[in-house]
């Protein structure tokens, strides 16, 4: 039997990295020893904080795989976010909490639920298989749920996510609110990144009907701090718009303390933002009150108004 | 809250009908009272035998639904086998054991495993939710697994299917081998059907690369008995080929006792059968030794040789 490579989406967030690690552990403990935790991009500051806290290495960085290899996909079912030759590898399993965008020509193990985080599903899988969750795994799991739900405050957060975090924080012996805020704040440290890197940290290519768009997000504890870089960010965004023929580049600068988002929108279709949120872009920017979730509060309403 | 309609694929086989009934029961017992078991076609003889044995009504026959209705899909993830306005209803859950052919623009509950029957997954769902399985549900579940795996003899049958049947037969207090053979034999009674109905009983429209095909299957305890109708079947097949511009109509007449299939193949691409199985079609027909599973032993090899 060959190896099975386990990875989440490109521009990996905390959930993608941790799902790869936790799924790898799950496979080993259920009899599939030949598994390799992988990632399709650099580890962000928040994830780095968590890995250091737990004392564990990041998954192996890969760019592609040879045809015919076996893979397990976590935290996405979007071919555009995966390896280029996805059609030529054998997908064994998918564990995800997003929309279904991937097709297969053979039956697979597919486990998805509309919850806030892949780890909430992994937590269920461990329980269903009567696998004990140790402190390390519990800390990893709860960190990912805190990350994806912004400390259980995002509208994507469900009862299942809350229950999982409460149970896991007991096992991990962690005050999840204090730990979670420290972890989220660590993720807002942009000091070591170039403008290009900031714009790529959590950028998703999204088609708003026929409008070619990128919607990128950065978390912060202080919107004014990020807005100091506004003109540099705009220059970077315009460069990406020109190079990729985009109709829209929307940057979400999300205040994780107060649960608001300042957006900078550039491109010929920037006015979709005005229509969608009933705001006026002043100098390309507007405050979107109460908006924190790209998945629930941005993509659907932007699509509708495109 | 509106109703949720639960159904499997068109030309429903036993697994599709029983999955609809068992999933409906599952939803009710986990708090979703407003569910309606449905089906997208007529009940076959085998399923009729089972429903009579258990003393339960068939699901409600529907052809389509209004836009915006909520649905749960079982035993398929193929839009071509479902209602015409699938894109305009809200898919809440999918439970299946086939390939992934369906996309959604929102996260769903998706549960698929590469096992022999959807009911093997339903059995796991009941156990995970600590729901007791009564005699009736156990009989339904094991009947579907026996149907899809041809009494555990099909190459699609997995360890999980075998374990489920063994456990369920204890609960149902049924000798599954005797019962299973009676049930499968009941399914081979074609006496009340017209030729058109026989050809539609379990017909799947399948693209073999660019070749437009139908691969239909009938189970029998005696191949010669079915072959008595050969010229009528051929006339019916040719009619369907002409009306639908097909490249191939392949009929699988599967001997459930001896695990062989006699095929009748018509259309301009009938020679794919000869290439795929290294046989000569004589008078449009050939014996495919050991072939019983369309999914595992016909579709992949026919696609490869198309």
CSV table of C-alpha atoms in Angstrom, one decimal, chain A residues 84-192:
chain,number,residue,atom,x,y,z
A,84,UNK,CA,-3.4,21.1,-10.0
A,85,UNK,CA,-3.7,17.4,-11.0
A,86,UNK,CA,-6.5,16.6,-8.6
A,87,UNK,CA,-8.3,14.6,-11.3
A,88,UNK,CA,-5.5,12.2,-11.6
A,89,UNK,CA,-5.1,11.3,-7.9
A,90,UNK,CA,-7.3,9.0,-6.0
A,91,UNK,CA,-9.4,10.8,-3.4
A,92,UNK,CA,-10.0,8.4,-0.5
A,93,UNK,CA,-11.8,10.7,1.9
A,94,UNK,CA,-13.1,14.2,2.2
A,95,UNK,CA,-13.9,15.9,5.6
A,96,UNK,CA,-15.2,19.4,5.2
A,97,UNK,CA,-17.7,22.1,6.2
A,98,UNK,CA,-18.0,24.0,2.9
A,99,UNK,CA,-20.1,23.7,-0.2
A,100,UNK,CA,-19.7,20.7,-2.5
A,101,UNK,CA,-17.7,21.8,-5.5
A,102,UNK,CA,-15.8,18.6,-6.3
A,103,UNK,CA,-16.9,15.6,-8.4
A,104,UNK,CA,-15.5,12.1,-8.4
A,105,UNK,CA,-15.9,9.2,-10.8
A,106,UNK,CA,-15.8,6.7,-8.0
A,107,UNK,CA,-17.4,6.4,-4.5
A,108,UNK,CA,-15.5,8.1,-1.7
A,109,UNK,CA,-15.8,8.6,2.0
A,110,UNK,CA,-17.4,12.0,2.3
A,111,UNK,CA,-18.2,13.6,5.6
A,112,UNK,CA,-19.4,17.2,5.6
A,113,UNK,CA,-21.7,19.1,8.0
A,114,UNK,CA,-22.7,22.7,8.0
A,115,UNK,CA,-20.9,23.6,11.2
A,116,UNK,CA,-18.4,26.3,11.9
A,117,UNK,CA,-15.2,24.3,11.7
A,118,UNK,CA,-13.9,21.0,10.3
A,119,UNK,CA,-12.5,20.1,13.7
A,120,UNK,CA,-16.0,20.0,15.1
A,121,UNK,CA,-16.6,17.1,12.7
A,122,UNK,CA,-13.2,15.5,13.5
A,123,UNK,CA,-14.3,15.7,17.2
A,124,UNK,CA,-17.4,13.7,16.3
A,125,UNK,CA,-15.3,11.2,14.3
A,126,UNK,CA,-13.0,10.6,17.3
A,127,UNK,CA,-16.0,10.0,19.5
A,128,UNK,CA,-17.8,7.7,17.1
A,129,UNK,CA,-14.7,5.6,16.9
A,130,UNK,CA,-14.3,5.6,20.7
A,131,UNK,CA,-10.8,7.2,20.3
A,132,UNK,CA,-9.6,9.0,23.4
A,133,UNK,CA,-8.6,12.6,22.7
A,134,UNK,CA,-5.5,13.6,24.6
A,135,UNK,CA,-4.5,17.1,25.7
A,136,UNK,CA,-2.5,17.8,22.6
A,137,UNK,CA,-5.2,16.8,20.1
A,138,UNK,CA,-7.9,18.6,22.3
A,139,UNK,CA,-5.8,21.8,22.2
A,140,UNK,CA,-5.4,21.6,18.4
A,141,UNK,CA,-9.1,20.9,17.8
A,142,UNK,CA,-10.3,23.7,20.0
A,143,UNK,CA,-7.8,26.1,18.6
A,144,UNK,CA,-9.2,25.5,15.1
A,145,UNK,CA,-12.8,25.9,16.2
A,146,UNK,CA,-11.9,29.2,18.0
A,147,UNK,CA,-10.1,30.4,14.8
A,148,UNK,CA,-12.9,29.6,12.4
A,149,UNK,CA,-15.7,30.9,14.7
A,150,UNK,CA,-13.7,33.9,16.0
A,151,UNK,CA,-14.2,32.7,19.6
A,152,UNK,CA,-17.7,31.4,19.0
A,153,UNK,CA,-18.9,34.8,17.8
A,154,UNK,CA,-19.1,34.3,14.1
A,155,UNK,CA,-22.6,33.6,12.6
A,156,UNK,CA,-21.1,30.4,11.2
A,157,UNK,CA,-20.8,29.1,14.7
A,158,UNK,CA,-23.3,26.3,15.6
A,159,UNK,CA,-24.4,24.5,18.8
A,160,UNK,CA,-22.1,21.6,17.9
A,161,UNK,CA,-19.1,24.0,17.7
A,162,UNK,CA,-19.9,25.4,21.1
A,163,UNK,CA,-20.3,22.0,22.7
A,164,UNK,CA,-17.1,20.7,21.1
A,165,UNK,CA,-15.1,23.7,22.5
A,166,UNK,CA,-16.5,23.3,25.9
A,167,UNK,CA,-15.8,19.6,26.1
A,168,UNK,CA,-12.3,20.0,24.5
A,169,UNK,CA,-11.3,22.8,26.9
A,170,UNK,CA,-11.9,20.5,29.8
A,171,UNK,CA,-9.7,17.8,28.3
A,172,UNK,CA,-7.1,20.4,27.4
A,173,UNK,CA,-7.4,22.1,30.8
A,174,UNK,CA,-7.5,25.5,29.0
A,175,UNK,CA,-9.5,28.6,29.7
A,176,UNK,CA,-10.6,28.9,26.1
A,177,UNK,CA,-11.6,32.5,26.3
A,178,UNK,CA,-8.2,33.8,27.5
A,179,UNK,CA,-6.3,31.3,25.3
A,180,UNK,CA,-8.5,32.0,22.4
A,181,UNK,CA,-8.0,35.8,22.5
A,182,UNK,CA,-4.2,35.4,22.8
A,183,UNK,CA,-4.2,33.1,19.9
A,184,UNK,CA,-6.4,35.3,17.7
A,185,UNK,CA,-4.3,38.3,18.6
A,186,UNK,CA,-1.1,36.4,17.6
A,187,UNK,CA,-2.8,36.0,14.2
A,188,UNK,CA,-3.1,39.7,13.8
A,189,UNK,CA,0.6,40.4,13.9
A,190,UNK,CA,1.3,41.5,10.4
A,191,UNK,CA,4.7,43.0,11.2
A,192,UNK,CA,6.8,40.4,9.4
